[in-house]
Amino acid sequence: MRLFDMRKTITVFLLVLLSGAVNPVFAETEKIEDIRKLLKVSGILDRLSYMQDSLLNNVSMMVTAPFPKIPDAFWDEFNQLIGKKEMDDLIDRVLPVYDKHMSHETVKKLITMFETPFWNEWKEKMPQSSREAGVIGSEWGREYTQSEAFNKKLQDLIKKYELEKLNPAPPEGTSKGSPP
């Protein structure tokens, strides 16, 4: 008899728990759908695709360093390493961030805003502008870090904090991190 009462208690508890959770789950699902729409209408999905291209480009540089001769067929398959499934995984990881930081009402208002002609023009031009600005930023970073002024400041910091004393050169025939 006691086992039956325990089952009844657990069943009632689960029903109460589930009935209270039904509406929030439905609302969250609707909010997630709206967040997906927001990512699309805002142009963020296009930016994620740009991240895909950028990642593959970076990896391709690592591949070509040790293997300068690579057949075209390799690149055909290489460019498919990150496909729709992997991008969907990235989107699924990004959705909770928007869910956490934005109310459903804010998401809806942003969708309305991003669907205006003004934002459509911005979405069209933003990727190219970002690429060009990124190239300029990369060139600036390379130029600045190779400049005499930057390297003098860096050397001064190394001396100030005595990094060479803290990190002595390894004995001949070994490298940092390997036993002498």
Coordinates of N, CA, C and O in Angstrom, one line a residue, residues 23-163:
N23 N 3.5 26.1 -20.7 CA 3.5 27.5 -21.3 C 4.9 28.0 -21.5 O 5.2 28.5 -22.6
P24 N 5.8 28.0 -20.5 CA 7.2 28.5 -20.8 C 7.9 27.8 -21.9 O 8.6 28.4 -22.7
V25 N 7.7 26.5 -22.1 CA 8.3 25.7 -23.1 C 7.8 26.2 -24.5 O 8.5 26.5 -25.4
F26 N 6.5 26.4 -24.6 CA 5.9 26.9 -25.8 C 6.4 28.3 -26.2 O 6.8 28.5 -27.3
A27 N 6.4 29.1 -25.2 CA 6.9 30.5 -25.4 C 8.3 30.5 -25.8 O 8.7 31.3 -26.7
E28 N 9.1 29.7 -25.2 CA 10.6 29.6 -25.5 C 10.7 29.2 -26.9 O 11.5 29.7 -27.7
T29 N 10.0 28.2 -27.4 CA 10.0 27.7 -28.7 C 9.7 28.8 -29.7 O 10.4 29.0 -30.7
E30 N 8.6 29.5 -29.4 CA 8.2 30.6 -30.3 C 9.3 31.7 -30.3 O 9.6 32.3 -31.3
K31 N 9.9 32.0 -29.1 CA 11.0 33.0 -29.1 C 12.2 32.5 -29.9 O 12.8 33.3 -30.6
I32 N 12.5 31.2 -29.8 CA 13.7 30.7 -30.5 C 13.4 30.8 -32.0 O 14.3 31.2 -32.8
E33 N 12.2 30.5 -32.4 CA 11.9 30.7 -33.9 C 12.0 32.2 -34.3 O 12.5 32.4 -35.4
D34 N 11.6 33.1 -33.4 CA 11.8 34.5 -33.7 C 13.2 34.9 -33.7 O 13.7 35.7 -34.5
I35 N 14.0 34.3 -32.8 CA 15.5 34.6 -32.8 C 16.1 34.1 -34.1 O 16.9 34.8 -34.7
R36 N 15.7 33.0 -34.6 CA 16.2 32.5 -35.9 C 15.8 33.5 -37.0 O 16.7 33.8 -37.9
K37 N 14.6 34.0 -37.0 CA 14.2 35.0 -38.0 C 15.0 36.3 -37.8 O 15.5 36.8 -38.8
L38 N 15.3 36.7 -36.6 CA 16.1 37.9 -36.4 C 17.5 37.7 -37.0 O 18.0 38.6 -37.6
L39 N 18.1 36.5 -36.7 CA 19.4 36.3 -37.3 C 19.4 36.4 -38.8 O 20.4 36.9 -39.4
K40 N 18.3 35.9 -39.4 CA 18.2 36.0 -40.9 C 18.0 37.5 -41.3 O 18.8 38.0 -42.2
V41 N 17.0 38.1 -40.8 CA 16.6 39.5 -41.3 C 17.7 40.5 -40.9 O 17.8 41.5 -41.6
S42 N 18.5 40.3 -39.9 CA 19.5 41.2 -39.5 C 20.8 41.1 -40.3 O 21.6 41.9 -40.2
G43 N 20.9 40.0 -41.0 CA 22.1 39.7 -41.7 C 23.2 38.9 -41.0 O 24.3 38.7 -41.5
I44 N 22.8 38.6 -39.7 CA 23.8 37.9 -38.9 C 24.1 36.5 -39.4 O 25.2 36.0 -39.4
L45 N 23.1 35.8 -40.0 CA 23.4 34.5 -40.6 C 24.4 34.6 -41.8 O 25.2 33.8 -41.9
D46 N 24.3 35.7 -42.5 CA 25.3 35.9 -43.6 C 26.7 36.1 -43.0 O 27.7 35.6 -43.5
R47 N 26.8 36.8 -41.8 CA 28.1 37.0 -41.2 C 28.6 35.6 -40.7 O 29.8 35.4 -40.7
L48 N 27.7 34.7 -40.2 CA 28.2 33.4 -39.8 C 28.7 32.6 -41.0 O 29.7 31.9 -40.8
S49 N 28.1 32.8 -42.1 CA 28.7 32.2 -43.3 C 30.1 32.7 -43.7 O 31.0 32.0 -44.1
Y50 N 30.2 34.0 -43.4 CA 31.5 34.6 -43.7 C 32.6 34.0 -42.7 O 33.7 33.8 -43.1
M51 N 32.1 33.7 -41.4 CA 33.0 33.1 -40.5 C 33.4 31.7 -41.0 O 34.6 31.3 -40.8
Q52 N 32.5 31.0 -41.6 CA 32.8 29.7 -42.2 C 33.9 29.8 -43.3 O 34.9 29.1 -43.2
D53 N 33.8 30.8 -44.1 CA 34.8 31.0 -45.2 C 36.1 31.4 -44.6 O 37.2 30.9 -45.0
S54 N 36.1 32.3 -43.6 CA 37.3 32.7 -42.9 C 38.0 31.6 -42.2 O 39.2 31.5 -42.3
L55 N 37.3 30.7 -41.6 CA 37.8 29.6 -40.9 C 38.5 28.7 -41.9 O 39.6 28.2 -41.7
L56 N 37.8 28.3 -42.9 CA 38.4 27.5 -44.0 C 39.6 28.1 -44.6 O 40.6 27.4 -44.9
N57 N 39.6 29.4 -44.8 CA 40.8 30.1 -45.4 C 42.0 29.9 -44.4 O 43.1 29.6 -44.9
N58 N 41.7 30.1 -43.1 CA 42.8 30.0 -42.2 C 43.4 28.6 -42.1 O 44.6 28.4 -42.1
V59 N 42.5 27.6 -42.1 CA 43.0 26.2 -42.1 C 43.7 25.9 -43.4 O 44.7 25.2 -43.4
S60 N 43.2 26.4 -44.5 CA 43.9 26.1 -45.8 C 45.3 26.6 -45.8 O 46.2 26.0 -46.3
M61 N 45.6 27.7 -45.1 CA 46.9 28.2 -45.0 C 47.8 27.3 -44.2 O 49.0 27.1 -44.5
M62 N 47.2 26.7 -43.1 CA 48.0 25.7 -42.3 C 48.3 24.5 -43.1 O 49.3 23.8 -43.0
V63 N 47.4 24.1 -44.0 CA 47.6 22.9 -44.8 C 48.6 23.2 -45.9 O 49.5 22.3 -46.2
T64 N 48.6 24.3 -46.5 CA 49.6 24.6 -47.6 C 51.0 24.8 -47.1 O 51.9 24.7 -47.9
A65 N 51.2 25.2 -45.8 CA 52.5 25.4 -45.3 C 53.3 24.1 -45.5 O 54.4 24.1 -46.1
P66 N 52.9 23.0 -45.0 CA 53.7 21.7 -45.1 C 53.5 21.0 -46.5 O 54.3 20.2 -46.9
F67 N 52.4 21.4 -47.2 CA 52.1 20.7 -48.4 C 51.8 21.7 -49.5 O 50.7 22.0 -49.9
P68 N 52.9 22.3 -50.1 CA 52.7 23.3 -51.1 C 52.0 22.8 -52.4 O 51.3 23.6 -53.1
K69 N 52.1 21.5 -52.7 CA 51.5 21.0 -53.9 C 50.3 20.2 -53.6 O 50.4 19.1 -53.0
I70 N 49.1 20.7 -53.9 CA 47.8 20.1 -53.5 C 47.0 20.1 -54.8 O 46.7 21.1 -55.4
P71 N 46.4 18.9 -55.1 CA 45.5 18.8 -56.3 C 44.2 19.5 -56.1 O 43.7 19.7 -54.9
D72 N 43.6 20.0 -57.1 CA 42.3 20.7 -57.1 C 41.2 19.8 -56.4 O 40.4 20.3 -55.7
A73 N 41.3 18.5 -56.6 CA 40.2 17.6 -56.0 C 40.3 17.7 -54.5 O 39.2 17.6 -53.9
F74 N 41.5 17.9 -54.0 CA 41.6 18.0 -52.5 C 40.8 19.2 -52.1 O 40.0 19.2 -51.1
W75 N 41.0 20.4 -52.8 CA 40.3 21.6 -52.4 C 38.8 21.5 -52.5 O 38.0 22.1 -51.8
D76 N 38.3 20.7 -53.5 CA 36.9 20.5 -53.7 C 36.3 19.9 -52.5 O 35.3 20.3 -52.0
E77 N 37.0 18.8 -52.0 CA 36.5 18.2 -50.8 C 36.7 19.0 -49.5 O 35.9 19.0 -48.6
F78 N 37.9 19.7 -49.5 CA 38.2 20.5 -48.3 C 37.1 21.6 -48.1 O 36.7 21.8 -47.0
N79 N 36.7 22.2 -49.2 CA 35.7 23.3 -49.1 C 34.3 22.8 -48.6 O 33.4 23.6 -48.3
Q80 N 34.2 21.4 -48.5 CA 32.9 20.9 -48.0 C 33.0 20.4 -46.6 O 32.1 19.8 -46.0
L81 N 34.2 20.6 -45.9 CA 34.4 20.1 -44.6 C 33.4 20.8 -43.6 O 33.1 20.2 -42.6
I82 N 33.1 22.0 -43.9 CA 32.1 22.8 -43.0 C 30.9 23.0 -43.9 O 30.9 23.9 -44.8
G83 N 29.9 22.2 -43.7 CA 28.7 22.3 -44.5 C 27.5 22.8 -43.7 O 27.6 23.4 -42.6
K84 N 26.3 22.5 -44.2 CA 25.1 23.0 -43.6 C 24.9 22.4 -42.2 O 24.5 23.1 -41.3
K85 N 25.2 21.2 -42.0 CA 25.1 20.5 -40.7 C 26.0 21.2 -39.6 O 25.5 21.5 -38.5
E86 N 27.2 21.5 -40.0 CA 28.1 22.2 -39.1 C 27.6 23.6 -38.8 O 27.7 24.1 -37.7
M87 N 27.2 24.3 -39.8 CA 26.7 25.7 -39.6 C 25.4 25.7 -38.8 O 25.2 26.6 -38.0
D88 N 24.5 24.7 -39.0 CA 23.3 24.6 -38.1 C 23.7 24.4 -36.7 O 23.1 24.9 -35.8
D89 N 24.8 23.6 -36.5 CA 25.3 23.4 -35.1 C 25.8 24.7 -34.5 O 25.5 25.0 -33.3
L90 N 26.5 25.5 -35.3 CA 26.9 26.8 -34.8 C 25.7 27.7 -34.5 O 25.7 28.3 -33.4
I91 N 24.7 27.7 -35.3 CA 23.5 28.5 -35.1 C 22.8 28.0 -33.8 O 22.4 28.9 -32.9
D92 N 22.7 26.7 -33.6 CA 22.1 26.2 -32.4 C 22.9 26.6 -31.1 O 22.3 26.8 -30.1
R93 N 24.2 26.8 -31.3 CA 25.0 27.3 -30.1 C 24.8 28.8 -29.9 O 25.0 29.2 -28.8
V94 N 24.5 29.5 -30.9 CA 24.4 31.0 -30.8 C 23.0 31.3 -30.3 O 22.9 32.3 -29.5
L95 N 22.0 30.6 -30.6 CA 20.6 30.9 -30.2 C 20.5 31.1 -28.7 O 19.8 32.1 -28.3
P96 N 21.0 30.3 -27.9 CA 20.9 30.5 -26.4 C 21.5 31.9 -25.9 O 21.0 32.4 -25.0
V97 N 22.5 32.4 -26.6 CA 23.1 33.7 -26.3 C 22.0 34.8 -26.4 O 21.8 35.6 -25.6
Y98 N 21.4 34.8 -27.6 CA 20.3 35.8 -27.8 C 19.1 35.6 -26.9 O 18.6 36.5 -26.4
D99 N 18.8 34.3 -26.7 CA 17.7 34.0 -25.8 C 18.0 34.5 -24.4 O 17.1 35.1 -23.7
K100 N 19.2 34.4 -23.9 CA 19.6 34.8 -22.6 C 19.6 36.3 -22.4 O 19.2 36.9 -21.4
H101 N 20.1 37.0 -23.5 CA 20.3 38.5 -23.3 C 19.1 39.4 -23.9 O 19.2 40.6 -23.7
M102 N 18.1 38.8 -24.5 CA 17.1 39.6 -25.1 C 15.7 39.0 -24.7 O 15.5 37.8 -24.8
S103 N 14.8 39.9 -24.4 CA 13.4 39.5 -24.2 C 12.8 39.2 -25.5 O 13.3 39.6 -26.6
H104 N 11.7 38.4 -25.5 CA 11.0 38.1 -26.7 C 10.5 39.4 -27.4 O 10.5 39.5 -28.6
E105 N 10.0 40.3 -26.6 CA 9.5 41.6 -27.1 C 10.6 42.3 -27.9 O 10.4 42.9 -28.9
T106 N 11.8 42.4 -27.3 CA 12.9 43.0 -28.0 C 13.2 42.3 -29.3 O 13.5 43.0 -30.3
V107 N 13.2 41.0 -29.3 CA 13.5 40.3 -30.5 C 12.5 40.6 -31.6 O 12.8 40.9 -32.8
K108 N 11.2 40.7 -31.2 CA 10.1 41.0 -32.2 C 10.3 42.5 -32.7 O 10.2 42.7 -33.9
K109 N 10.7 43.4 -31.8 CA 10.9 44.8 -32.3 C 12.1 44.9 -33.2 O 12.0 45.6 -34.2
L110 N 13.1 44.1 -32.9 CA 14.3 44.1 -33.8 C 14.0 43.6 -35.2 O 14.4 44.1 -36.2
I111 N 13.1 42.5 -35.2 CA 12.7 41.9 -36.5 C 12.0 43.0 -37.3 O 12.3 43.2 -38.5
T112 N 11.1 43.7 -36.7 CA 10.3 44.8 -37.4 C 11.3 45.8 -37.9 O 11.2 46.2 -39.1
M113 N 12.3 46.2 -37.1 CA 13.2 47.2 -37.5 C 14.1 46.7 -38.7 O 14.3 47.4 -39.7
F114 N 14.6 45.5 -38.6 CA 15.5 45.0 -39.6 C 14.7 44.7 -40.9 O 15.4 44.4 -42.0
E115 N 13.4 44.6 -40.9 CA 12.7 44.4 -42.2 C 12.4 45.6 -43.0 O 11.8 45.6 -44.0
T116 N 12.9 46.8 -42.5 CA 12.7 48.0 -43.2 C 13.6 48.2 -44.4 O 14.7 47.6 -44.4
P117 N 13.3 48.9 -45.4 CA 14.2 49.1 -46.6 C 15.6 49.7 -46.2 O 16.6 49.3 -46.8
F118 N 15.6 50.6 -45.2 CA 16.9 51.1 -44.7 C 17.8 50.0 -44.3 O 19.0 50.0 -44.7
W119 N 17.3 49.1 -43.5 CA 18.2 48.0 -43.0 C 18.5 47.0 -44.1 O 19.6 46.4 -44.1
N120 N 17.6 46.8 -45.1 CA 17.9 45.9 -46.2 C 19.2 46.4 -47.0 O 20.0 45.7 -47.3
E121 N 19.2 47.8 -47.2 CA 20.4 48.3 -47.8 C 21.6 48.1 -47.0 O 22.7 47.8 -47.5
W122 N 21.5 48.3 -45.7 CA 22.7 48.1 -44.8 C 23.2 46.7 -44.8 O 24.4 46.5 -44.9
K123 N 22.2 45.7 -44.8 CA 22.6 44.3 -44.8 C 23.3 44.0 -46.1 O 24.2 43.2 -46.1
E124 N 22.9 44.6 -47.2 CA 23.5 44.3 -48.5 C 25.0 44.8 -48.5 O 25.9 44.2 -49.0
K125 N 25.2 46.0 -47.9 CA 26.5 46.6 -48.0 C 27.4 46.3 -46.9 O 28.7 46.4 -47.0
M126 N 26.9 45.8 -45.7 CA 27.7 45.6 -44.6 C 28.8 44.5 -44.8 O 29.9 44.7 -44.3
P127 N 28.5 43.4 -45.4 CA 29.5 42.4 -45.5 C 30.8 42.8 -46.3 O 31.9 42.6 -45.8
Q128 N 30.6 43.5 -47.4 CA 31.7 44.0 -48.1 C 32.5 45.1 -47.3 O 33.7 45.1 -47.3
S129 N 31.7 46.0 -46.7 CA 32.3 47.0 -45.9 C 33.2 46.4 -44.7 O 34.3 46.8 -44.5
S130 N 32.6 45.3 -44.1 CA 33.3 44.7 -43.0 C 34.6 44.0 -43.5 O 35.6 44.0 -42.9
R131 N 34.5 43.4 -44.7 CA 35.7 42.7 -45.3 C 36.8 43.7 -45.6 O 37.9 43.5 -45.2
E132 N 36.4 44.8 -46.2 CA 37.4 45.9 -46.5 C 38.0 46.5 -45.3 O 39.2 46.7 -45.2
A133 N 37.1 46.7 -44.3 CA 37.6 47.2 -43.0 C 38.6 46.2 -42.3 O 39.6 46.6 -41.7
G134 N 38.2 44.9 -42.4 CA 39.0 43.9 -41.9 C 40.4 43.8 -42.5 O 41.4 43.6 -41.8
V135 N 40.4 44.0 -43.8 CA 41.7 44.0 -44.6 C 42.6 45.1 -44.1 O 43.8 45.0 -43.8
I136 N 41.9 46.3 -44.0 CA 42.7 47.5 -43.5 C 43.2 47.2 -42.1 O 44.3 47.6 -41.8
G137 N 42.3 46.7 -41.2 CA 42.8 46.4 -39.9 C 43.9 45.4 -39.8 O 44.9 45.6 -39.0
S138 N 43.9 44.4 -40.7 CA 45.0 43.4 -40.7 C 46.3 44.1 -41.2 O 47.4 43.8 -40.7
E139 N 46.2 44.9 -42.2 CA 47.4 45.6 -42.8 C 47.9 46.5 -41.7 O 49.1 46.5 -41.5
W140 N 47.0 47.2 -41.0 CA 47.5 48.1 -39.9 C 48.2 47.3 -38.8 O 49.3 47.7 -38.4
G141 N 47.6 46.2 -38.4 CA 48.2 45.4 -37.4 C 49.6 44.9 -37.8 O 50.5 44.9 -37.0
R142 N 49.7 44.4 -39.0 CA 51.0 43.9 -39.5 C 52.0 45.1 -39.5 O 53.1 44.9 -39.0
E143 N 51.6 46.2 -40.1 CA 52.5 47.4 -40.2 C 52.9 47.8 -38.8 O 54.1 48.1 -38.5
Y144 N 52.0 47.9 -37.9 CA 52.3 48.5 -36.6 C 53.2 47.5 -35.8 O 54.1 48.0 -35.2
T145 N 52.9 46.2 -35.8 CA 53.7 45.3 -35.0 C 55.1 45.1 -35.6 O 56.0 44.6 -34.9
Q146 N 55.2 45.5 -36.9 CA 56.6 45.4 -37.5 C 57.3 46.7 -37.4 O 58.5 46.8 -37.8
S147 N 56.7 47.7 -36.9 CA 57.3 49.0 -36.8 C 58.4 49.1 -35.8 O 58.4 48.3 -34.8
E148 N 59.4 50.0 -36.0 CA 60.5 50.1 -35.0 C 59.9 50.6 -33.7 O 60.4 50.1 -32.6
A149 N 59.0 51.5 -33.7 CA 58.4 52.1 -32.4 C 57.8 51.0 -31.6 O 58.0 50.9 -30.4
F150 N 56.9 50.1 -32.2 CA 56.3 49.1 -31.5 C 57.3 48.1 -30.9 O 57.2 47.7 -29.8
N151 N 58.2 47.7 -31.8 CA 59.2 46.7 -31.3 C 60.1 47.2 -30.2 O 60.5 46.5 -29.3
K152 N 60.4 48.5 -30.2 CA 61.2 49.2 -29.1 C 60.3 49.1 -27.9 O 60.9 48.7 -26.8
K153 N 59.1 49.4 -27.9 CA 58.2 49.3 -26.7 C 58.1 47.9 -26.2 O 58.2 47.7 -25.0
L154 N 58.0 46.9 -27.1 CA 57.9 45.5 -26.7 C 59.3 45.1 -26.1 O 59.2 44.4 -25.0
Q155 N 60.4 45.5 -26.7 CA 61.7 45.1 -26.1 C 61.8 45.8 -24.7 O 62.4 45.1 -23.8
D156 N 61.4 47.0 -24.6 CA 61.4 47.7 -23.2 C 60.6 46.9 -22.2 O 61.1 46.8 -21.1
L157 N 59.5 46.4 -22.6 CA 58.6 45.6 -21.7 C 59.3 44.3 -21.3 O 59.3 43.9 -20.1
I158 N 59.9 43.7 -22.3 CA 60.6 42.4 -22.0 C 61.7 42.6 -21.0 O 61.9 41.9 -20.1
K159 N 62.5 43.7 -21.2 CA 63.6 44.1 -20.3 C 63.0 44.4 -18.9 O 63.5 44.0 -17.9
K160 N 62.0 45.3 -18.9 CA 61.4 45.7 -17.6 C 61.0 44.6 -16.7 O 61.2 44.6 -15.5
Y161 N 60.3 43.6 -17.3 CA 59.8 42.4 -16.6 C 60.8 41.2 -16.6 O 60.4 40.2 -16.2
E162 N 62.0 41.5 -17.1 CA 63.1 40.5 -17.1 C 62.6 39.1 -17.6 O 62.8 38.1 -17.1
L163 N 61.9 39.1 -18.8 CA 61.4 37.9 -19.3 C 62.4 36.9 -19.7 O 62.2 35.7 -19.7

